[in-house]
Coordinates of N, CA and C in Angstrom, one line a residue:
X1 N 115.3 255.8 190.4 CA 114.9 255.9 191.7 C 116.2 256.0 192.6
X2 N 116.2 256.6 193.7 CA 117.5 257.0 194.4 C 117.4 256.0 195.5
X3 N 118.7 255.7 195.9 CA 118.9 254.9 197.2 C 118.0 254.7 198.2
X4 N 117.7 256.0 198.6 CA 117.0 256.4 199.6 C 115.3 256.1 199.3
X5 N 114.9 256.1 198.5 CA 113.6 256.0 197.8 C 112.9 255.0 198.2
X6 N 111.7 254.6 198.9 CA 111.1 253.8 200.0 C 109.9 253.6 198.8
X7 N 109.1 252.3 198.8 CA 108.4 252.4 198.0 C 107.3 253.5 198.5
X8 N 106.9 253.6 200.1 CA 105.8 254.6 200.4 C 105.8 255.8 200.2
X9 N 107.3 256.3 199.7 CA 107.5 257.7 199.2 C 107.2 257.3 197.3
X10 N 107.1 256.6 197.2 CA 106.2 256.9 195.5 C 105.1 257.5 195.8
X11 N 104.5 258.0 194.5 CA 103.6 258.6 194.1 C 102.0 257.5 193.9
X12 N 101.2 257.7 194.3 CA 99.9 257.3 193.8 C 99.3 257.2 192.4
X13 N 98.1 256.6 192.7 CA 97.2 256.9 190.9 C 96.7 258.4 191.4
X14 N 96.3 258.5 192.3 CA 95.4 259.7 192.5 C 96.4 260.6 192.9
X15 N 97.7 260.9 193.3 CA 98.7 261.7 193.1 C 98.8 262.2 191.6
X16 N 99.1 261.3 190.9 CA 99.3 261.6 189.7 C 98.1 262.3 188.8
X17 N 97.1 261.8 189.2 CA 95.8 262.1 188.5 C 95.8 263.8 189.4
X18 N 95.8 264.2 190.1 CA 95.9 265.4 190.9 C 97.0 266.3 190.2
X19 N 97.9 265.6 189.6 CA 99.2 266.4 189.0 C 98.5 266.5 188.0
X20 N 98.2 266.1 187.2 CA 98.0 266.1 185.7 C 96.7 267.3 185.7
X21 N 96.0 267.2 186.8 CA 94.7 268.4 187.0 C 95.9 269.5 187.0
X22 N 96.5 269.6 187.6 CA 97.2 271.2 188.0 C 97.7 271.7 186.6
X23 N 98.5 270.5 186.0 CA 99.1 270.9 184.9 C 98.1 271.2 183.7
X24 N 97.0 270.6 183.6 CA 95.8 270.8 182.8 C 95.4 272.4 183.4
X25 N 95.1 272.9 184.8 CA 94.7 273.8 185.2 C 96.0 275.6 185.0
X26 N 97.4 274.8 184.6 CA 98.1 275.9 183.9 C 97.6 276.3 182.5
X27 N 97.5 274.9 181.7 CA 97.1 275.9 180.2 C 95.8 276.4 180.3
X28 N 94.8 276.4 181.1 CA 94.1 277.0 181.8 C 94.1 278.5 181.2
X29 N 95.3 278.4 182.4 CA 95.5 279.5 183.0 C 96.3 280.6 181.6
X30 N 96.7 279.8 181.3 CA 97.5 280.4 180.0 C 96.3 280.7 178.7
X31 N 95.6 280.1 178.8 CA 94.3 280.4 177.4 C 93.7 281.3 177.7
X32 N 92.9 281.6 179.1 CA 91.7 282.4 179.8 C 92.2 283.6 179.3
X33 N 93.0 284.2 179.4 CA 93.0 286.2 178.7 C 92.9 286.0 177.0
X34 N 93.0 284.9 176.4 CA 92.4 285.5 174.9 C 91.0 284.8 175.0
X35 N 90.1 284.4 175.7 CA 88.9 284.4 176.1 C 88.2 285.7 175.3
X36 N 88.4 287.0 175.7 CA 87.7 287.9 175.4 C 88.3 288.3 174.0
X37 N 87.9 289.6 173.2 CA 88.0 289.9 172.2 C 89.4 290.9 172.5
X38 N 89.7 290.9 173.7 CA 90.9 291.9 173.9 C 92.1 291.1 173.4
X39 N 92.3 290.0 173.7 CA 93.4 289.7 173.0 C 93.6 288.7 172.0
X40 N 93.4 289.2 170.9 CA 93.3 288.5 169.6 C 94.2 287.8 169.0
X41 N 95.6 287.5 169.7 CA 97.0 286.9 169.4 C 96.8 285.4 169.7
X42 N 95.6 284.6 170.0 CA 95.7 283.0 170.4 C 96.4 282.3 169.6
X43 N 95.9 282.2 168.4 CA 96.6 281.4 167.1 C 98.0 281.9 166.7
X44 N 98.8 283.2 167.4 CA 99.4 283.4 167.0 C 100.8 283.2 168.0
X45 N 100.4 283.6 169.1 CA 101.3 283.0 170.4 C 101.0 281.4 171.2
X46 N 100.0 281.2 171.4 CA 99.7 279.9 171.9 C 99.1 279.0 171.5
X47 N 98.5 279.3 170.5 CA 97.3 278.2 170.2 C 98.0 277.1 169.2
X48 N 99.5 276.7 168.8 CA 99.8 275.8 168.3 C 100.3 275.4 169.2
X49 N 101.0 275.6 170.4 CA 101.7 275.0 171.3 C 99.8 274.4 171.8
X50 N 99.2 274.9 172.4 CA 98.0 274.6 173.2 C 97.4 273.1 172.6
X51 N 97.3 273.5 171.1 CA 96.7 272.0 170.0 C 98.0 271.0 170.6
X52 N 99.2 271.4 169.9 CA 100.0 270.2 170.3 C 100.5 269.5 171.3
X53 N 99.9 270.3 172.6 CA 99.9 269.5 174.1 C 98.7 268.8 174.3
X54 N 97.5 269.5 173.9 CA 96.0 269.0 174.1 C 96.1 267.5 172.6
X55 N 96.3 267.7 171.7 CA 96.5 266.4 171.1 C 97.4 264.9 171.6
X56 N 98.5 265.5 172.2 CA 99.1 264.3 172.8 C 98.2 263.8 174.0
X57 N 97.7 264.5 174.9 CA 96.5 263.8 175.9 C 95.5 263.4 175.3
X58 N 95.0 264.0 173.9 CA 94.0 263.2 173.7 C 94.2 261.9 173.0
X59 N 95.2 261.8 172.2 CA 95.7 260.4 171.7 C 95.5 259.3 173.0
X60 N 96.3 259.8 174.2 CA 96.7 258.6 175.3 C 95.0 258.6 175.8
X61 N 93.9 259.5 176.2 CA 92.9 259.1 176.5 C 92.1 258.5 175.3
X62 N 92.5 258.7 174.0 CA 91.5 257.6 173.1 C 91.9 256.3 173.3
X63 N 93.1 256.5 172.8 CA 93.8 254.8 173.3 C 93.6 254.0 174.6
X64 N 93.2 254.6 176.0 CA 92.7 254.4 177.2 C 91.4 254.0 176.6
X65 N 90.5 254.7 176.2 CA 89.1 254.2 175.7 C 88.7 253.4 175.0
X66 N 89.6 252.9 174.2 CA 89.5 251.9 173.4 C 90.2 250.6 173.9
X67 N 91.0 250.7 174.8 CA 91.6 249.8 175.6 C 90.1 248.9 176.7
X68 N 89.7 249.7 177.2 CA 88.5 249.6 178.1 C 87.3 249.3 177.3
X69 N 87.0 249.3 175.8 CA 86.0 249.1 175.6 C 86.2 247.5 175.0
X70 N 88.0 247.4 174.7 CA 87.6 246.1 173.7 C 89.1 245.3 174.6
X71 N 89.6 244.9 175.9 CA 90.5 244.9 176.8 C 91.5 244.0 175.6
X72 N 91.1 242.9 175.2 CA 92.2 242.1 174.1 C 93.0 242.7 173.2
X73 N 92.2 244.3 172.5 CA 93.0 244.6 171.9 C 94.8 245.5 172.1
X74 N 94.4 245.2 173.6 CA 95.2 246.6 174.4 C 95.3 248.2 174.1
X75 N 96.1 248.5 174.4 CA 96.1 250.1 174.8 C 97.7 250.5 173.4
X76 N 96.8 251.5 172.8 CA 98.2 251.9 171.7 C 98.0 253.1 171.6
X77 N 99.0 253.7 171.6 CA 99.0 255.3 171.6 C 100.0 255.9 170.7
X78 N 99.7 256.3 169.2 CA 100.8 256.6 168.5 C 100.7 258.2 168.2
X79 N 101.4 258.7 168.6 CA 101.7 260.7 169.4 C 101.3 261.2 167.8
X80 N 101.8 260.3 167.1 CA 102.4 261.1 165.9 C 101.2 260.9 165.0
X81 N 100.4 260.3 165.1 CA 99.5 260.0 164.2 C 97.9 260.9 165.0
X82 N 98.2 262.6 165.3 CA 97.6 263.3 166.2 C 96.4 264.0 164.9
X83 N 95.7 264.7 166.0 CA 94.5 264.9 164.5 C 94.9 266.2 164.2
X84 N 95.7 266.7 164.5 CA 96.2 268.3 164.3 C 95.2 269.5 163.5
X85 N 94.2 269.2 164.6 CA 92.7 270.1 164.3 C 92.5 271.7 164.6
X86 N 93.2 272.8 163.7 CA 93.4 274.2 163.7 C 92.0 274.5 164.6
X87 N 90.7 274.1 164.6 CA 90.2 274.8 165.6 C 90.2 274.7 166.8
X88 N 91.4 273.9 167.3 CA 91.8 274.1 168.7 C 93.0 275.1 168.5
X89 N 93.5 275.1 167.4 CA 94.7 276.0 167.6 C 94.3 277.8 167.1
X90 N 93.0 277.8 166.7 CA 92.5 279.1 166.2 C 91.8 279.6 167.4
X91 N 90.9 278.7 168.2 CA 89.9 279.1 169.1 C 90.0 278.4 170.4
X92 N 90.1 279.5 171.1 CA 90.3 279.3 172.7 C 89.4 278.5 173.8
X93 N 88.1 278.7 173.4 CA 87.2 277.9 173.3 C 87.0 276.4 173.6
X94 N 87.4 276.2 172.1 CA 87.4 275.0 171.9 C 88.4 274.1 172.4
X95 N 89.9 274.8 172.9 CA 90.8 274.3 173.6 C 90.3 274.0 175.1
X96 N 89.9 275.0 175.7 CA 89.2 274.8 176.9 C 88.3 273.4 176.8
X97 N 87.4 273.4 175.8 CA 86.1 272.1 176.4 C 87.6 271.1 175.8
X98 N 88.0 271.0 174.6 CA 88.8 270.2 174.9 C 89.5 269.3 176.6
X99 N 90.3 270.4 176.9 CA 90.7 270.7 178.3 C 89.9 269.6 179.2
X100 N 88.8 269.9 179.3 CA 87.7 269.6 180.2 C 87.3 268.2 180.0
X101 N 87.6 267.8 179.0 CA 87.9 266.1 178.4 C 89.0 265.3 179.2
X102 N 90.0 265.9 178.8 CA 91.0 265.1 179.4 C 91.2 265.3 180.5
X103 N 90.7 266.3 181.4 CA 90.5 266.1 182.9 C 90.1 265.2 183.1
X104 N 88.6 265.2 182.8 CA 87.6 263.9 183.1 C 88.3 262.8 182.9
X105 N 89.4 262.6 182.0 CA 89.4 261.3 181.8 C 91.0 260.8 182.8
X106 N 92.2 261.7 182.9 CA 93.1 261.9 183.4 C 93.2 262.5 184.9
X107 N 92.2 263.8 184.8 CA 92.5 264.4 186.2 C 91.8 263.7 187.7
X108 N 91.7 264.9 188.5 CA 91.4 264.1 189.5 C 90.2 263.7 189.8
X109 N 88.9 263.7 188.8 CA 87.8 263.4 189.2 C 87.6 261.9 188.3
X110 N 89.1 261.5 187.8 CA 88.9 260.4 186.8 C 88.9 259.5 187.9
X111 N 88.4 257.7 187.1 CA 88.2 256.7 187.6 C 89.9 255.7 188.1
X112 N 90.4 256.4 187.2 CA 92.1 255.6 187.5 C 92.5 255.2 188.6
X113 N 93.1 254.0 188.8 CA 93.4 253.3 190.1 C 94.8 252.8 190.1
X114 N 95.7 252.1 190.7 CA 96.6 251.6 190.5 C 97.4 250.7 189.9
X115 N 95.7 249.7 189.6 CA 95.9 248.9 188.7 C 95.9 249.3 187.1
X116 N 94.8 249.8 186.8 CA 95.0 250.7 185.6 C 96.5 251.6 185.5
X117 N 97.0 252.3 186.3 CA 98.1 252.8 186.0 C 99.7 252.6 185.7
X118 N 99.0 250.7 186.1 CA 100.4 249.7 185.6 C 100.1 249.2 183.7
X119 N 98.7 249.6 183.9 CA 98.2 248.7 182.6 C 99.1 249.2 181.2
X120 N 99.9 248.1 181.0 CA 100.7 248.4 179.6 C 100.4 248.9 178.5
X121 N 101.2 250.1 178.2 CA 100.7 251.0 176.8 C 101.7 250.7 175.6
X122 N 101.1 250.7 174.6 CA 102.3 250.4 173.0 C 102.3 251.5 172.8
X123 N 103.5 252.2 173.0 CA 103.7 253.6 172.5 C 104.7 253.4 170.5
X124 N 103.6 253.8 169.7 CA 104.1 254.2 168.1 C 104.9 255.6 168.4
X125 N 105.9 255.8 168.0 CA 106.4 256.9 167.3 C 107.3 256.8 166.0
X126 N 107.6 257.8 165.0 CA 108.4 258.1 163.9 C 109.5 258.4 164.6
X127 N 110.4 258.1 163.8 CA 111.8 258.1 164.4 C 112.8 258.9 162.9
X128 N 113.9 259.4 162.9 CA 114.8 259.7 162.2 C 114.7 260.5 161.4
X129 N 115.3 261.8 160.8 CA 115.5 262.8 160.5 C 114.1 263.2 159.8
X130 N 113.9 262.7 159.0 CA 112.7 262.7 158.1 C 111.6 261.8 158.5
X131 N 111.6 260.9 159.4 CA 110.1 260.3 160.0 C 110.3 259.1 159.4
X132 N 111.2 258.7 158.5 CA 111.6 257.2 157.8 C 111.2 256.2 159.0
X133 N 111.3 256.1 159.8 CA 111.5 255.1 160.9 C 110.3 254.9 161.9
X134 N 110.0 253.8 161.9 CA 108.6 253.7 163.0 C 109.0 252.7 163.6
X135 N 108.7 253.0 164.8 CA 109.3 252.6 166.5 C 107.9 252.4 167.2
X136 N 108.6 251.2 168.2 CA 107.0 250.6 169.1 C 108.1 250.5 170.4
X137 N 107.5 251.1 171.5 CA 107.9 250.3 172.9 C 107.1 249.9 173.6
X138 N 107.3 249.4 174.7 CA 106.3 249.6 175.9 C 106.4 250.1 176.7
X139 N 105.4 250.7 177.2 CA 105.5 251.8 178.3 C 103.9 251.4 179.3
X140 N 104.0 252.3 180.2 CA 102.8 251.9 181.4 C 101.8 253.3 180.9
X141 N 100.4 252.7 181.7 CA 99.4 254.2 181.4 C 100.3 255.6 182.4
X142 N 100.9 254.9 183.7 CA 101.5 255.9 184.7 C 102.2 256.8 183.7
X143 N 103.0 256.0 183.1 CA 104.8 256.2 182.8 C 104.0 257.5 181.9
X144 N 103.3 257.1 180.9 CA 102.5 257.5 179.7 C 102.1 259.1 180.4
X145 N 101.1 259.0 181.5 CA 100.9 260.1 181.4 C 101.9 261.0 182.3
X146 N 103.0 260.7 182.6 CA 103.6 261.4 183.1 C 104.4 262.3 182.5
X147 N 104.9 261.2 181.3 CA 105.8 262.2 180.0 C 104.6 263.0 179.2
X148 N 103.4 263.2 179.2 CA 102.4 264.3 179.0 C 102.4 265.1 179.6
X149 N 102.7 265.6 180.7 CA 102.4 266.3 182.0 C 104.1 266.9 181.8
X150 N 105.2 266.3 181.9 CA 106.0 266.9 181.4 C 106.3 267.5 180.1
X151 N 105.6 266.7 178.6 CA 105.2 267.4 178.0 C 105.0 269.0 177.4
X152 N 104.1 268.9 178.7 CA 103.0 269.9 178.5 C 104.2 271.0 179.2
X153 N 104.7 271.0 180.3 CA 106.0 271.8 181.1 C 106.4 272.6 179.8
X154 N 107.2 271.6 179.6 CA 108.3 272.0 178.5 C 107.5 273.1 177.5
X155 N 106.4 272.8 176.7 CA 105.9 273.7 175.5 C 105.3 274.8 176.4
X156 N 105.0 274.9 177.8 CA 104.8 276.3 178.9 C 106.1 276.9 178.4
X157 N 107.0 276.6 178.8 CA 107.8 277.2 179.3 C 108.7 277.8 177.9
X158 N 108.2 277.3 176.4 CA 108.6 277.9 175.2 C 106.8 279.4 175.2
X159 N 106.4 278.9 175.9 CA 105.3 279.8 175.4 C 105.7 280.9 176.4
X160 N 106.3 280.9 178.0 CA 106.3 281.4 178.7 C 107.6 282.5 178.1
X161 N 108.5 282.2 177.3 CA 109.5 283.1 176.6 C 109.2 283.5 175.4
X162 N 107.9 283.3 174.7 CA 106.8 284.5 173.8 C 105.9 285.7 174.6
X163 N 105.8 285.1 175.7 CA 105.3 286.3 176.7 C 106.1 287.0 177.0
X164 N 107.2 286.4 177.5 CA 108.4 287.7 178.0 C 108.9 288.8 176.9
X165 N 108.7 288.4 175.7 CA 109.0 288.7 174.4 C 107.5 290.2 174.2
X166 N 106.6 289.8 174.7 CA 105.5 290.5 174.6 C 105.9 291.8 176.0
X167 N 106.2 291.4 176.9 CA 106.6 292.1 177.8 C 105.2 291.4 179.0
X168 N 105.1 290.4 179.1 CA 103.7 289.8 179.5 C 104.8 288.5 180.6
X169 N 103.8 287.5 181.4 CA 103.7 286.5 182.1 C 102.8 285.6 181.7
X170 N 103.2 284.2 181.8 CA 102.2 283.2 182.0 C 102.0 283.0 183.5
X171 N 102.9 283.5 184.0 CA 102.8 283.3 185.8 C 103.6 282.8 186.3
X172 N 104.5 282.7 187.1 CA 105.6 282.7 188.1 C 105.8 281.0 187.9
X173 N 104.9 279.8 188.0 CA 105.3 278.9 188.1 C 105.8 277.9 186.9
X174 N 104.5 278.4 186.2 CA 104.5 277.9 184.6 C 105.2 277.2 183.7
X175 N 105.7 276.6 183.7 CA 106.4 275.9 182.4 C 107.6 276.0 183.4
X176 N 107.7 275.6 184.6 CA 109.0 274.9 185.3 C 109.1 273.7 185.8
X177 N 109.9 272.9 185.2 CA 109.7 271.6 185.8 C 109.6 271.0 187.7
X178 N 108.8 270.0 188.0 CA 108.5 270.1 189.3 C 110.2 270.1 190.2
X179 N 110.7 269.5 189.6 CA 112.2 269.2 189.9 C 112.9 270.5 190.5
X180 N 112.8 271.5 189.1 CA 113.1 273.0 189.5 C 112.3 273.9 190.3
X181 N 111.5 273.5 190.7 CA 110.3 274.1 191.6 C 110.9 273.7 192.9
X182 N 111.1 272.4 192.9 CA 111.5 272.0 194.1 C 112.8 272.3 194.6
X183 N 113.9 272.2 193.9 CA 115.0 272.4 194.0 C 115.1 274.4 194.4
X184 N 114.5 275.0 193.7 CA 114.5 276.9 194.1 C 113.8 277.2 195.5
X185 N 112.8 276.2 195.6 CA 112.2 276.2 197.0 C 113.4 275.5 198.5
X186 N 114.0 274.5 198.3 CA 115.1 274.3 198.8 C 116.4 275.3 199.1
X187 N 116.7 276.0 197.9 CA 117.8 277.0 198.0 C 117.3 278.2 198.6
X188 N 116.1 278.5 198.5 CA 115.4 279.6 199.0 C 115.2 279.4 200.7
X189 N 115.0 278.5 201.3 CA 114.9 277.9 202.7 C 116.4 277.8 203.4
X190 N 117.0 277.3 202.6 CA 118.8 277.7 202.7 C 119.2 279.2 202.8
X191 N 118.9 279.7 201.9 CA 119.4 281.0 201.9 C 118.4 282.1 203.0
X192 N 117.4 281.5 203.2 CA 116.9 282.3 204.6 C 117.5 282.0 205.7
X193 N 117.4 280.4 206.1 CA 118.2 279.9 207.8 C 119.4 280.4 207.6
X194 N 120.0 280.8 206.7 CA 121.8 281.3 206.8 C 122.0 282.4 207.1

């Protein structure tokens, strides 16, 4: 957090839950043209990247559901232990209703509040060259879904340089971090008043 940083310039639950909709509403945007039978490249350009963003959100909302149904046992979310289910990564489809899950449970029409978004998460991961190593920290539901949401950026923005490769777009904003969004919109406002 920077000097300047007031706590009423933080972000909300329902900020965040509103971000996580948009970014949910890019892979969207990125699935909808192999919808039809015209373009038959899903499994081949996006649909592993698509599984392995849509997996990481679903781990953190199982672990959310299971947190809520049994509160003692807390909230554990291990990324790596994903169900890596080819028919999200074959069929576009099924990535979508996927999709449509972790809105509900993450985006903006979810129940999340402020208090939930402090509620402490055990984040598992493998660690070290070969996965030898298993690692526990603690992290927040907020923190949690924010590195999903960034996540999700990052594997846009490898998918967004398989389109260019195609001679195609995912769309102008896509797989840029908000940071850089913000920052080109600044230079851009500069370089007009000058």
């Amino acid at each position: 957090m920077t000097s300047n940083t007031t706590l009423t310039q933080l972000g909300t639950a329902k900020q965040l839950c509103d971000y996580t909709t948009a970014v949910l509403g890019q892979m969207i945007s990125v699935i909808e043209p192999y919808l039809g039978a015209q373009q038959p490249g899903y499994a081949a350009h996006i649909g592993a990247h698509t599984r392995h963003i849509i997996e990481h959100y679903d781990t953190l909302v199982k672990a959310w559901a299971v947190a809520q149904k049994a509160p003692g046992l807390g909230c554990h979310a291990d990324y790596d232990a994903r169900e890596r289910n080819m028919n999200i990564e074959t069929n576009p489809m099924e990535a979508m209703r996927r999709i449509g899950l972790i809105e509900a449970a993450l985006g903006n029409s979810s129940s999340l509040n402020e208090a939930d978004m402090s509620h402490i998460v055990q984040v598992y991961v493998r660690g070290g060259l070969e996965g030898e190593h298993n690692f526990c920290t603690q992290s927040t539901l907020a923190r949690e879904i924010m590195f999903l949401n960034s996540h999700a950026t990052h594997h846009f923005a490898i998918m967004q340089g398989y389109a260019r490769e195609r001679g195609q777009t995912l769309g102008a904003g896509v797989g840029k971090a908000p940071a850089t969004v913000a920052h080109e919109q600044r230079v851009n406002k500069s370089a007009v008043a000058a």
